[in-house]
Amino acid sequence: MNCRHNKELEYFVTEAKKVTDKGKVASYIPALAELSEDDLSAAVYFTDGTCISAGDVEKAFTLQSISKVLSLALVLIDHGPEKVFHYVGQEPTGDPFNSIIKLETVNPGKPLNPMINAGALVVTSMIKGETNADKIGRLLDFIKKLANNRSITVCGKVAESEFETSMVNRAMCYYMKEHGIFQAEVEDVMDVYTKQCAIEMNSLDLAKIGSVFALNGKHPETGEQIIPKDIARICKTFMVTCGMYNASGEFAIKIGIPAKSGVSGGIMGLSPYRFGIGIFGPSLDEKGNSIAGIRLLELLSANYSLSIF
Ligand code: GLN
């Protein structure tokens, strides 16, 4: 992709990098512990097809929770909102992304929203396909279309590392299965979910996917309406209310754009009609968001008046 290195963006990246040592890389998925703490890169893909970047934007990373918004879009296209929201709610939780507590205390078994792990596991269980390979294949094809890049793949090492260690996610699946939220076999859901989280791309791809949401589901390069407008709207709303986990409220006040983060340090954001932004900074704050990524968005939002509110 033709993306020009930009001095102004580089300035903000250098500024934001100063906080990387206040965070830590995720280590509960063993393969993620190998990421380097002081990395920070960003790409901005404008809806007119131009692109600017700073840092090593070719470096690949796994989507982790960013994939939740993409699997949600696919499942909403497959089944429609009414069916999907029968099984998963639409309210923020205020709890960490992997918390199990509200599964028991509120509306037993039905997760509060699709951006927390419990809700995302339900969404993954709804991806259409005969086999696990068909399901992950369909999601991957959809994501390749969004990034307009056929070479996006699943990182086998990260998928395996999470599959072998992800016991709380399994526990949530069993709890929800007990309550009839899904019928699928837990190990099958975990297989597709861990591969979904391990889909790998770079900040440029992520910025481009953000720009599709910025244009309400229409691809700026191909002109194709990949996500129907009403579904793109639902996804963007979840990004605002739940996209940055239990830091979404503060993020909305300080930065004010739809965004979704993942524990590998990725953030996908967008400014409506203007651009998508892809950030990779693996050092995380205590809530699991890229610490320098948030700092960078704070600087950009203040300097370019990005808040939608
Ligand atoms: N794969 C990760 C998990 O389920 C995703 C979490 C995240 O990025 N917040 O724990």
PDB file of C-alpha atoms and ligand atoms in Angstrom:
ATOM      1  CA  MET A   1       0.000   0.000   0.000  1.00  0.00           C
ATOM      2  CA  ASN A   2       1.190   3.470  -0.793  1.00  0.00           C
ATOM      3  CA  CYS A   3       1.454   5.128   2.581  1.00  0.00           C
ATOM      4  CA  ARG A   4       3.710   8.121   3.151  1.00  0.00           C
ATOM      5  CA  HIS A   5       5.759   8.582   6.260  1.00  0.00           C
ATOM      6  CA  ASN A   6       4.595  11.811   7.897  1.00  0.00           C
ATOM      7  CA  LYS A   7       6.677  14.107  10.110  1.00  0.00           C
ATOM      8  CA  GLU A   8       3.779  15.578  12.067  1.00  0.00           C
ATOM      9  CA  LEU A   9       2.394  12.142  12.907  1.00  0.00           C
ATOM     10  CA  GLU A  10       5.930  11.001  13.774  1.00  0.00           C
ATOM     11  CA  TYR A  11       6.157  13.893  16.238  1.00  0.00           C
ATOM     12  CA  PHE A  12       3.002  12.760  18.040  1.00  0.00           C
ATOM     13  CA  VAL A  13       4.164   9.119  17.995  1.00  0.00           C
ATOM     14  CA  THR A  14       7.489  10.133  19.567  1.00  0.00           C
ATOM     15  CA  GLU A  15       5.658  12.125  22.235  1.00  0.00           C
ATOM     16  CA  ALA A  16       3.241   9.261  22.999  1.00  0.00           C
ATOM     17  CA  LYS A  17       6.083   6.722  23.142  1.00  0.00           C
ATOM     18  CA  LYS A  18       7.314   8.386  26.316  1.00  0.00           C
ATOM     19  CA  VAL A  19       4.629   6.592  28.334  1.00  0.00           C
ATOM     20  CA  THR A  20       5.364   3.039  27.114  1.00  0.00           C
ATOM     21  CA  ASP A  21       7.457   2.278  30.193  1.00  0.00           C
ATOM     22  CA  LYS A  22       4.437   2.935  32.430  1.00  0.00           C
ATOM     23  CA  GLY A  23       2.656  -0.100  30.978  1.00  0.00           C
ATOM     24  CA  LYS A  24       3.312  -3.803  30.448  1.00  0.00           C
ATOM     25  CA  VAL A  25       2.839  -6.267  27.593  1.00  0.00           C
ATOM     26  CA  ALA A  26       0.098  -8.886  28.104  1.00  0.00           C
ATOM     27  CA  SER A  27       1.519 -12.125  29.410  1.00  0.00           C
ATOM     28  CA  TYR A  28      -1.565 -14.191  30.264  1.00  0.00           C
ATOM     29  CA  ILE A  29      -1.428 -15.419  26.665  1.00  0.00           C
ATOM     30  CA  PRO A  30       2.175 -16.702  26.771  1.00  0.00           C
ATOM     31  CA  ALA A  31       2.994 -15.920  23.120  1.00  0.00           C
ATOM     32  CA  LEU A  32       2.086 -12.245  23.608  1.00  0.00           C
ATOM     33  CA  ALA A  33       4.725 -11.850  26.329  1.00  0.00           C
ATOM     34  CA  GLU A  34       7.356 -11.847  23.562  1.00  0.00           C
ATOM     35  CA  LEU A  35       6.175  -8.494  22.139  1.00  0.00           C
ATOM     36  CA  SER A  36       8.530  -5.557  22.615  1.00  0.00           C
ATOM     37  CA  GLU A  37       7.342  -3.042  25.132  1.00  0.00           C
ATOM     38  CA  ASP A  38       8.564   0.167  23.479  1.00  0.00           C
ATOM     39  CA  ASP A  39       7.000  -0.326  20.018  1.00  0.00           C
ATOM     40  CA  LEU A  40       4.550   2.250  18.701  1.00  0.00           C
ATOM     41  CA  SER A  41       3.351   2.723  15.146  1.00  0.00           C
ATOM     42  CA  ALA A  42       0.346   4.376  13.562  1.00  0.00           C
ATOM     43  CA  ALA A  43      -1.224   4.626  10.135  1.00  0.00           C
ATOM     44  CA  VAL A  44      -4.035   6.944   9.109  1.00  0.00           C
ATOM     45  CA  TYR A  45      -6.036   5.972   6.038  1.00  0.00           C
ATOM     46  CA  PHE A  46      -8.110   8.869   4.701  1.00  0.00           C
ATOM     47  CA  THR A  47     -11.367   8.183   2.921  1.00  0.00           C
ATOM     48  CA  ASP A  48      -9.991   9.871  -0.220  1.00  0.00           C
ATOM     49  CA  GLY A  49      -7.478   7.006  -0.487  1.00  0.00           C
ATOM     50  CA  THR A  50      -4.414   8.834   0.819  1.00  0.00           C
ATOM     51  CA  CYS A  51      -2.497   7.441   3.773  1.00  0.00           C
ATOM     52  CA  ILE A  52       0.117   8.659   6.245  1.00  0.00           C
ATOM     53  CA  SER A  53       2.170   6.673   8.715  1.00  0.00           C
ATOM     54  CA  ALA A  54       4.765   6.842  11.479  1.00  0.00           C
ATOM     55  CA  GLY A  55       6.852   4.095  13.067  1.00  0.00           C
ATOM     56  CA  ASP A  56       7.211   0.535  11.800  1.00  0.00           C
ATOM     57  CA  VAL A  57       3.737   0.213  10.285  1.00  0.00           C
ATOM     58  CA  GLU A  58       4.617  -2.992   8.411  1.00  0.00           C
ATOM     59  CA  LYS A  59       4.987  -4.929  11.660  1.00  0.00           C
ATOM     60  CA  ALA A  60       2.266  -7.575  12.025  1.00  0.00           C
ATOM     61  CA  PHE A  61       0.322  -8.144  15.237  1.00  0.00           C
ATOM     62  CA  THR A  62      -2.730 -10.183  16.192  1.00  0.00           C
ATOM     63  CA  LEU A  63      -6.145  -8.536  16.440  1.00  0.00           C
ATOM     64  CA  GLN A  64      -7.236 -10.063  19.764  1.00  0.00           C
ATOM     65  CA  SER A  65     -10.342  -8.162  20.905  1.00  0.00           C
ATOM     66  CA  ILE A  66     -10.392  -5.931  17.833  1.00  0.00           C
ATOM     67  CA  SER A  67     -11.672  -9.046  16.038  1.00  0.00           C
ATOM     68  CA  LYS A  68     -14.828  -8.864  18.190  1.00  0.00           C
ATOM     69  CA  VAL A  69     -16.238  -5.956  16.245  1.00  0.00           C
ATOM     70  CA  LEU A  70     -15.507  -7.690  12.935  1.00  0.00           C
ATOM     71  CA  SER A  71     -17.041 -11.038  13.913  1.00  0.00           C
ATOM     72  CA  LEU A  72     -20.055  -9.082  15.199  1.00  0.00           C
ATOM     73  CA  ALA A  73     -20.457  -7.365  11.809  1.00  0.00           C
ATOM     74  CA  LEU A  74     -20.332 -10.739  10.024  1.00  0.00           C
ATOM     75  CA  VAL A  75     -22.797 -12.405  12.380  1.00  0.00           C
ATOM     76  CA  LEU A  76     -25.196  -9.448  12.143  1.00  0.00           C
ATOM     77  CA  ILE A  77     -25.039  -9.765   8.358  1.00  0.00           C
ATOM     78  CA  ASP A  78     -25.618 -13.537   8.646  1.00  0.00           C
ATOM     79  CA  HIS A  79     -28.517 -13.523  11.122  1.00  0.00           C
ATOM     80  CA  GLY A  80     -29.829  -9.955  11.536  1.00  0.00           C
ATOM     81  CA  PRO A  81     -29.853  -7.897  14.769  1.00  0.00           C
ATOM     82  CA  GLU A  82     -33.014  -9.404  16.256  1.00  0.00           C
ATOM     83  CA  LYS A  83     -31.630 -12.932  16.445  1.00  0.00           C
ATOM     84  CA  VAL A  84     -28.142 -11.848  17.533  1.00  0.00           C
ATOM     85  CA  PHE A  85     -29.443  -9.632  20.342  1.00  0.00           C
ATOM     86  CA  HIS A  86     -31.639 -12.435  21.577  1.00  0.00           C
ATOM     87  CA  TYR A  87     -28.425 -14.153  22.685  1.00  0.00           C
ATOM     88  CA  VAL A  88     -26.193 -11.195  23.567  1.00  0.00           C
ATOM     89  CA  GLY A  89     -27.097  -7.832  25.115  1.00  0.00           C
ATOM     90  CA  GLN A  90     -26.327  -4.229  24.220  1.00  0.00           C
ATOM     91  CA  GLU A  91     -25.196  -2.705  27.534  1.00  0.00           C
ATOM     92  CA  PRO A  92     -21.725  -1.826  28.825  1.00  0.00           C
ATOM     93  CA  THR A  93     -20.617  -3.731  31.921  1.00  0.00           C
ATOM     94  CA  GLY A  94     -18.053  -1.563  33.717  1.00  0.00           C
ATOM     95  CA  ASP A  95     -16.131  -4.802  34.397  1.00  0.00           C
ATOM     96  CA  PRO A  96     -12.873  -6.084  32.889  1.00  0.00           C
ATOM     97  CA  PHE A  97     -13.219  -7.734  29.455  1.00  0.00           C
ATOM     98  CA  ASN A  98     -12.738 -11.250  30.811  1.00  0.00           C
ATOM     99  CA  SER A  99     -14.976 -10.895  33.864  1.00  0.00           C
ATOM    100  CA  ILE A 100     -17.433 -13.697  34.524  1.00  0.00           C
ATOM    101  CA  ILE A 101     -19.398 -12.028  37.322  1.00  0.00           C
ATOM    102  CA  LYS A 102     -22.342 -10.487  35.466  1.00  0.00           C
ATOM    103  CA  LEU A 103     -23.047 -13.748  33.654  1.00  0.00           C
ATOM    104  CA  GLU A 104     -24.395 -14.982  36.950  1.00  0.00           C
ATOM    105  CA  THR A 105     -25.816 -11.835  38.505  1.00  0.00           C
ATOM    106  CA  VAL A 106     -27.650 -10.226  35.545  1.00  0.00           C
ATOM    107  CA  ASN A 107     -29.992 -12.158  33.248  1.00  0.00           C
ATOM    108  CA  PRO A 108     -28.309 -15.568  33.870  1.00  0.00           C
ATOM    109  CA  GLY A 109     -26.156 -16.819  31.051  1.00  0.00           C
ATOM    110  CA  LYS A 110     -26.795 -13.935  28.639  1.00  0.00           C
ATOM    111  CA  PRO A 111     -23.694 -11.750  28.265  1.00  0.00           C
ATOM    112  CA  LEU A 112     -24.258  -7.999  28.478  1.00  0.00           C
ATOM    113  CA  ASN A 113     -22.573  -7.053  25.190  1.00  0.00           C
ATOM    114  CA  PRO A 114     -20.544  -8.499  22.291  1.00  0.00           C
ATOM    115  CA  MET A 115     -17.309  -6.616  23.143  1.00  0.00           C
ATOM    116  CA  ILE A 116     -16.587  -8.547  26.350  1.00  0.00           C
ATOM    117  CA  ASN A 117     -15.198 -12.066  26.060  1.00  0.00           C
ATOM    118  CA  ALA A 118     -18.447 -13.796  27.066  1.00  0.00           C
ATOM    119  CA  GLY A 119     -20.419 -11.891  24.424  1.00  0.00           C
ATOM    120  CA  ALA A 120     -17.768 -12.367  21.759  1.00  0.00           C
ATOM    121  CA  LEU A 121     -17.743 -16.126  22.408  1.00  0.00           C
ATOM    122  CA  VAL A 122     -21.499 -16.209  21.741  1.00  0.00           C
ATOM    123  CA  VAL A 123     -21.019 -14.185  18.556  1.00  0.00           C
ATOM    124  CA  THR A 124     -18.275 -16.561  17.402  1.00  0.00           C
ATOM    125  CA  SER A 125     -20.568 -19.527  18.050  1.00  0.00           C
ATOM    126  CA  MET A 126     -23.024 -17.942  15.579  1.00  0.00           C
ATOM    127  CA  ILE A 127     -20.620 -17.654  12.617  1.00  0.00           C
ATOM    128  CA  LYS A 128     -22.126 -19.735   9.803  1.00  0.00           C
ATOM    129  CA  GLY A 129     -20.203 -22.727   8.421  1.00  0.00           C
ATOM    130  CA  GLU A 130     -20.240 -26.553   8.473  1.00  0.00           C
ATOM    131  CA  THR A 131     -16.862 -26.989  10.134  1.00  0.00           C
ATOM    132  CA  ASN A 132     -14.564 -24.879  12.321  1.00  0.00           C
ATOM    133  CA  ALA A 133     -12.339 -24.362   9.276  1.00  0.00           C
ATOM    134  CA  ASP A 134     -15.310 -23.067   7.251  1.00  0.00           C
ATOM    135  CA  LYS A 135     -16.211 -20.642  10.024  1.00  0.00           C
ATOM    136  CA  ILE A 136     -12.772 -19.150  10.510  1.00  0.00           C
ATOM    137  CA  GLY A 137     -12.346 -19.185   6.714  1.00  0.00           C
ATOM    138  CA  ARG A 138     -15.504 -17.119   6.261  1.00  0.00           C
ATOM    139  CA  LEU A 139     -14.428 -14.604   8.909  1.00  0.00           C
ATOM    140  CA  LEU A 140     -10.954 -14.381   7.384  1.00  0.00           C
ATOM    141  CA  ASP A 141     -12.404 -13.792   3.901  1.00  0.00           C
ATOM    142  CA  PHE A 142     -14.617 -11.030   5.276  1.00  0.00           C
ATOM    143  CA  ILE A 143     -11.629  -9.386   6.990  1.00  0.00           C
ATOM    144  CA  LYS A 144      -9.502  -9.694   3.842  1.00  0.00           C
ATOM    145  CA  LYS A 145     -12.234  -7.841   1.978  1.00  0.00           C
ATOM    146  CA  LEU A 146     -12.389  -5.117   4.637  1.00  0.00           C
ATOM    147  CA  ALA A 147      -8.614  -4.606   4.467  1.00  0.00           C
ATOM    148  CA  ASN A 148      -8.593  -5.180   0.695  1.00  0.00           C
ATOM    149  CA  ASN A 149      -5.614  -7.439   1.316  1.00  0.00           C
ATOM    150  CA  ARG A 150      -5.682 -11.137   0.342  1.00  0.00           C
ATOM    151  CA  SER A 151      -2.549 -11.989   2.330  1.00  0.00           C
ATOM    152  CA  ILE A 152      -3.980 -11.670   5.860  1.00  0.00           C
ATOM    153  CA  THR A 153      -3.635 -14.925   7.849  1.00  0.00           C
ATOM    154  CA  VAL A 154      -4.044 -16.495  11.292  1.00  0.00           C
ATOM    155  CA  CYS A 155      -0.912 -16.642  13.470  1.00  0.00           C
ATOM    156  CA  GLY A 156      -0.847 -20.330  14.448  1.00  0.00           C
ATOM    157  CA  LYS A 157       1.549 -19.811  17.335  1.00  0.00           C
ATOM    158  CA  VAL A 158      -0.592 -17.174  19.107  1.00  0.00           C
ATOM    159  CA  ALA A 159      -3.816 -19.126  18.451  1.00  0.00           C
ATOM    160  CA  GLU A 160      -2.321 -22.279  19.942  1.00  0.00           C
ATOM    161  CA  SER A 161      -0.846 -20.431  22.899  1.00  0.00           C
ATOM    162  CA  GLU A 162      -4.272 -19.000  23.798  1.00  0.00           C
ATOM    163  CA  PHE A 163      -6.136 -22.254  23.079  1.00  0.00           C
ATOM    164  CA  GLU A 164      -3.912 -24.119  25.522  1.00  0.00           C
ATOM    165  CA  THR A 165      -4.250 -21.609  28.343  1.00  0.00           C
ATOM    166  CA  SER A 166      -7.690 -20.014  28.028  1.00  0.00           C
ATOM    167  CA  MET A 167      -9.550 -21.627  30.932  1.00  0.00           C
ATOM    168  CA  VAL A 168     -11.713 -18.669  32.032  1.00  0.00           C
ATOM    169  CA  ASN A 169     -13.092 -18.322  28.499  1.00  0.00           C
ATOM    170  CA  ARG A 170     -13.897 -22.052  28.580  1.00  0.00           C
ATOM    171  CA  ALA A 171     -15.590 -21.620  31.949  1.00  0.00           C
ATOM    172  CA  MET A 172     -17.788 -18.842  30.545  1.00  0.00           C
ATOM    173  CA  CYS A 173     -18.692 -21.018  27.557  1.00  0.00           C
ATOM    174  CA  TYR A 174     -19.803 -23.879  29.815  1.00  0.00           C
ATOM    175  CA  TYR A 175     -21.831 -21.509  31.965  1.00  0.00           C
ATOM    176  CA  MET A 176     -23.598 -20.084  28.920  1.00  0.00           C
ATOM    177  CA  LYS A 177     -24.146 -23.548  27.449  1.00  0.00           C
ATOM    178  CA  GLU A 178     -25.800 -24.602  30.696  1.00  0.00           C
ATOM    179  CA  HIS A 179     -28.214 -21.673  30.219  1.00  0.00           C
ATOM    180  CA  GLY A 180     -28.944 -22.504  26.578  1.00  0.00           C
ATOM    181  CA  ILE A 181     -27.194 -19.428  25.120  1.00  0.00           C
ATOM    182  CA  PHE A 182     -25.381 -21.696  22.713  1.00  0.00           C
ATOM    183  CA  GLN A 183     -25.614 -25.312  21.691  1.00  0.00           C
ATOM    184  CA  ALA A 184     -22.210 -25.668  20.019  1.00  0.00           C
ATOM    185  CA  GLU A 185     -19.394 -27.734  21.526  1.00  0.00           C
ATOM    186  CA  VAL A 186     -17.215 -25.573  23.778  1.00  0.00           C
ATOM    187  CA  GLU A 187     -13.941 -26.825  22.264  1.00  0.00           C
ATOM    188  CA  ASP A 188     -15.190 -25.943  18.773  1.00  0.00           C
ATOM    189  CA  VAL A 189     -16.123 -22.410  19.834  1.00  0.00           C
ATOM    190  CA  MET A 190     -12.739 -22.049  21.557  1.00  0.00           C
ATOM    191  CA  ASP A 191     -10.955 -23.280  18.433  1.00  0.00           C
ATOM    192  CA  VAL A 192     -12.643 -20.678  16.200  1.00  0.00           C
ATOM    193  CA  TYR A 193     -12.420 -17.917  18.851  1.00  0.00           C
ATOM    194  CA  THR A 194      -8.694 -18.314  19.523  1.00  0.00           C
ATOM    195  CA  LYS A 195      -7.974 -18.359  15.769  1.00  0.00           C
ATOM    196  CA  GLN A 196     -10.186 -15.296  15.294  1.00  0.00           C
ATOM    197  CA  CYS A 197      -8.210 -13.441  17.995  1.00  0.00           C
ATOM    198  CA  ALA A 198      -4.952 -14.530  16.316  1.00  0.00           C
ATOM    199  CA  ILE A 199      -5.789 -13.017  12.910  1.00  0.00           C
ATOM    200  CA  GLU A 200      -2.688 -11.056  12.069  1.00  0.00           C
ATOM    201  CA  MET A 201      -2.232  -7.805  10.159  1.00  0.00           C
ATOM    202  CA  ASN A 202      -0.347  -4.514  10.402  1.00  0.00           C
ATOM    203  CA  SER A 203      -1.402  -0.957  11.287  1.00  0.00           C
ATOM    204  CA  LEU A 204      -1.966  -0.092   7.625  1.00  0.00           C
ATOM    205  CA  ASP A 205      -4.513  -2.886   7.206  1.00  0.00           C
ATOM    206  CA  LEU A 206      -6.178  -1.886  10.459  1.00  0.00           C
ATOM    207  CA  ALA A 207      -6.376   1.781   9.419  1.00  0.00           C
ATOM    208  CA  LYS A 208      -8.027   0.732   6.190  1.00  0.00           C
ATOM    209  CA  ILE A 209     -10.633  -1.365   8.016  1.00  0.00           C
ATOM    210  CA  GLY A 210     -11.298   1.659  10.238  1.00  0.00           C
ATOM    211  CA  SER A 211     -11.886   3.766   7.118  1.00  0.00           C
ATOM    212  CA  VAL A 212     -14.585   1.312   5.966  1.00  0.00           C
ATOM    213  CA  PHE A 213     -16.439   2.010   9.225  1.00  0.00           C
ATOM    214  CA  ALA A 214     -15.763   5.749   8.749  1.00  0.00           C
ATOM    215  CA  LEU A 215     -17.704   5.468   5.491  1.00  0.00           C
ATOM    216  CA  ASN A 216     -20.556   3.513   7.094  1.00  0.00           C
ATOM    217  CA  GLY A 217     -19.500   0.177   5.631  1.00  0.00           C
ATOM    218  CA  LYS A 218     -18.455   1.289   2.155  1.00  0.00           C
ATOM    219  CA  HIS A 219     -14.896   0.541   1.076  1.00  0.00           C
ATOM    220  CA  PRO A 220     -12.995   3.711   0.114  1.00  0.00           C
ATOM    221  CA  GLU A 221     -10.862   1.815  -2.446  1.00  0.00           C
ATOM    222  CA  THR A 222     -13.254  -0.622  -4.048  1.00  0.00           C
ATOM    223  CA  GLY A 223     -16.479   1.367  -3.550  1.00  0.00           C
ATOM    224  CA  GLU A 224     -18.192  -1.835  -2.397  1.00  0.00           C
ATOM    225  CA  GLN A 225     -20.748  -1.621   0.441  1.00  0.00           C
ATOM    226  CA  ILE A 226     -19.169  -4.453   2.465  1.00  0.00           C
ATOM    227  CA  ILE A 227     -21.178  -3.882   5.633  1.00  0.00           C
ATOM    228  CA  PRO A 228     -24.774  -2.633   5.389  1.00  0.00           C
ATOM    229  CA  LYS A 229     -25.090   0.879   6.770  1.00  0.00           C
ATOM    230  CA  ASP A 230     -27.336  -0.022   9.721  1.00  0.00           C
ATOM    231  CA  ILE A 231     -24.954  -2.804  10.798  1.00  0.00           C
ATOM    232  CA  ALA A 232     -21.914  -0.496  10.519  1.00  0.00           C
ATOM    233  CA  ARG A 233     -23.828   1.938  12.747  1.00  0.00           C
ATOM    234  CA  ILE A 234     -24.458  -0.763  15.385  1.00  0.00           C
ATOM    235  CA  CYS A 235     -20.765  -1.743  15.360  1.00  0.00           C
ATOM    236  CA  LYS A 236     -19.594   1.865  15.714  1.00  0.00           C
ATOM    237  CA  THR A 237     -21.989   2.429  18.591  1.00  0.00           C
ATOM    238  CA  PHE A 238     -20.581  -0.598  20.426  1.00  0.00           C
ATOM    239  CA  MET A 239     -17.083   0.786  19.800  1.00  0.00           C
ATOM    240  CA  VAL A 240     -18.134   3.985  21.600  1.00  0.00           C
ATOM    241  CA  THR A 241     -19.971   2.350  24.509  1.00  0.00           C
ATOM    242  CA  CYS A 242     -17.802  -0.769  25.040  1.00  0.00           C
ATOM    243  CA  GLY A 243     -14.810  -0.669  22.636  1.00  0.00           C
ATOM    244  CA  MET A 244     -12.131   0.228  25.181  1.00  0.00           C
ATOM    245  CA  TYR A 245     -13.389  -2.229  27.820  1.00  0.00           C
ATOM    246  CA  ASN A 246     -14.149  -0.659  31.201  1.00  0.00           C
ATOM    247  CA  ALA A 247     -12.254   2.476  30.166  1.00  0.00           C
ATOM    248  CA  SER A 248     -14.800   3.307  27.449  1.00  0.00           C
ATOM    249  CA  GLY A 249     -16.460   6.150  29.392  1.00  0.00           C
ATOM    250  CA  GLU A 250     -13.234   8.001  30.095  1.00  0.00           C
ATOM    251  CA  PHE A 251     -12.056   7.361  26.530  1.00  0.00           C
ATOM    252  CA  ALA A 252     -15.293   8.851  25.167  1.00  0.00           C
ATOM    253  CA  ILE A 253     -14.766  11.991  27.244  1.00  0.00           C
ATOM    254  CA  LYS A 254     -11.046  12.392  26.584  1.00  0.00           C
ATOM    255  CA  ILE A 255     -10.890  11.307  22.941  1.00  0.00           C
ATOM    256  CA  GLY A 256     -14.436  10.890  21.685  1.00  0.00           C
ATOM    257  CA  ILE A 257     -14.121   8.616  18.659  1.00  0.00           C
ATOM    258  CA  PRO A 258     -15.385   5.056  17.983  1.00  0.00           C
ATOM    259  CA  ALA A 259     -12.449   2.736  18.705  1.00  0.00           C
ATOM    260  CA  LYS A 260     -11.696  -0.893  19.554  1.00  0.00           C
ATOM    261  CA  SER A 261      -8.612  -2.213  21.271  1.00  0.00           C
ATOM    262  CA  GLY A 262      -6.980  -5.608  21.753  1.00  0.00           C
ATOM    263  CA  VAL A 263      -4.501  -7.001  24.287  1.00  0.00           C
ATOM    264  CA  SER A 264      -1.730  -7.376  21.729  1.00  0.00           C
ATOM    265  CA  GLY A 265      -1.673  -3.546  21.766  1.00  0.00           C
ATOM    266  CA  GLY A 266      -3.697  -2.779  18.644  1.00  0.00           C
ATOM    267  CA  ILE A 267      -6.303  -0.023  18.433  1.00  0.00           C
ATOM    268  CA  MET A 268      -8.594   0.567  15.480  1.00  0.00           C
ATOM    269  CA  GLY A 269     -10.301   3.960  15.464  1.00  0.00           C
ATOM    270  CA  LEU A 270     -12.102   6.225  13.062  1.00  0.00           C
ATOM    271  CA  SER A 271     -13.178   9.765  12.451  1.00  0.00           C
ATOM    272  CA  PRO A 272     -16.538   9.669  10.620  1.00  0.00           C
ATOM    273  CA  TYR A 273     -16.218  10.370   6.873  1.00  0.00           C
ATOM    274  CA  ARG A 274     -12.559  11.415   7.365  1.00  0.00           C
ATOM    275  CA  PHE A 275     -10.249   8.513   8.168  1.00  0.00           C
ATOM    276  CA  GLY A 276      -9.544   5.208   9.849  1.00  0.00           C
ATOM    277  CA  ILE A 277      -6.550   4.864  12.163  1.00  0.00           C
ATOM    278  CA  GLY A 278      -4.571   1.737  13.039  1.00  0.00           C
ATOM    279  CA  ILE A 279      -2.217   1.791  16.015  1.00  0.00           C
ATOM    280  CA  PHE A 280       0.122  -0.846  17.396  1.00  0.00           C
ATOM    281  CA  GLY A 281       1.714  -0.313  20.818  1.00  0.00           C
ATOM    282  CA  PRO A 282       1.966  -3.488  22.934  1.00  0.00           C
ATOM    283  CA  SER A 283       2.611  -1.862  26.300  1.00  0.00           C
ATOM    284  CA  LEU A 284      -0.778  -1.936  28.058  1.00  0.00           C
ATOM    285  CA  ASP A 285      -2.340   0.035  30.883  1.00  0.00           C
ATOM    286  CA  GLU A 286      -4.033  -1.714  33.821  1.00  0.00           C
ATOM    287  CA  LYS A 287      -7.293  -2.102  31.875  1.00  0.00           C
ATOM    288  CA  GLY A 288      -5.596  -3.793  28.928  1.00  0.00           C
ATOM    289  CA  ASN A 289      -5.508  -0.881  26.462  1.00  0.00           C
ATOM    290  CA  SER A 290      -2.347   0.238  24.640  1.00  0.00           C
ATOM    291  CA  ILE A 291      -0.977   2.899  26.975  1.00  0.00           C
ATOM    292  CA  ALA A 292       0.914   4.829  24.301  1.00  0.00           C
ATOM    293  CA  GLY A 293      -1.861   4.215  21.774  1.00  0.00           C
ATOM    294  CA  ILE A 294      -4.331   6.008  24.041  1.00  0.00           C
ATOM    295  CA  ARG A 295      -1.840   8.805  24.657  1.00  0.00           C
ATOM    296  CA  LEU A 296      -1.381   9.176  20.896  1.00  0.00           C
ATOM    297  CA  LEU A 297      -5.142   9.362  20.314  1.00  0.00           C
ATOM    298  CA  GLU A 298      -5.420  11.934  23.098  1.00  0.00           C
ATOM    299  CA  LEU A 299      -2.819  14.119  21.384  1.00  0.00           C
ATOM    300  CA  LEU A 300      -4.427  13.694  17.965  1.00  0.00           C
ATOM    301  CA  SER A 301      -7.924  14.343  19.274  1.00  0.00           C
ATOM    302  CA  ALA A 302      -6.858  17.527  21.075  1.00  0.00           C
ATOM    303  CA  ASN A 303      -4.860  18.840  18.107  1.00  0.00           C
ATOM    304  CA  TYR A 304      -7.351  18.016  15.359  1.00  0.00           C
ATOM    305  CA  SER A 305     -10.646  18.307  17.307  1.00  0.00           C
ATOM    306  CA  LEU A 306     -11.632  14.697  16.644  1.00  0.00           C
ATOM    307  CA  SER A 307     -14.322  14.215  19.281  1.00  0.00           C
ATOM    308  CA  ILE A 308     -17.692  13.397  17.747  1.00  0.00           C
ATOM    309  CA  PHE A 309     -19.474  14.773  20.798  1.00  0.00           C
TER     310      PHE A 309
HETATM  311  N1  GLN B   1      -7.954 -13.331  23.040  1.00  0.00           N
HETATM  312  C1  GLN B   1      -8.084 -12.473  24.160  1.00  0.00           C
HETATM  313  C2  GLN B   1      -8.895 -13.120  25.272  1.00  0.00           C
HETATM  314  O1  GLN B   1      -9.883 -13.730  25.044  1.00  0.00           O
HETATM  315  C3  GLN B   1      -8.710 -11.188  23.730  1.00  0.00           C
HETATM  316  C4  GLN B   1      -8.880 -10.219  24.865  1.00  0.00           C
HETATM  317  C5  GLN B   1      -8.589  -8.803  24.522  1.00  0.00           C
HETATM  318  O2  GLN B   1      -7.950  -8.451  23.530  1.00  0.00           O
HETATM  319  N2  GLN B   1      -9.001  -7.954  25.405  1.00  0.00           N
HETATM  320  O3  GLN B   1      -8.549 -13.018  26.423  1.00  0.00           O
END
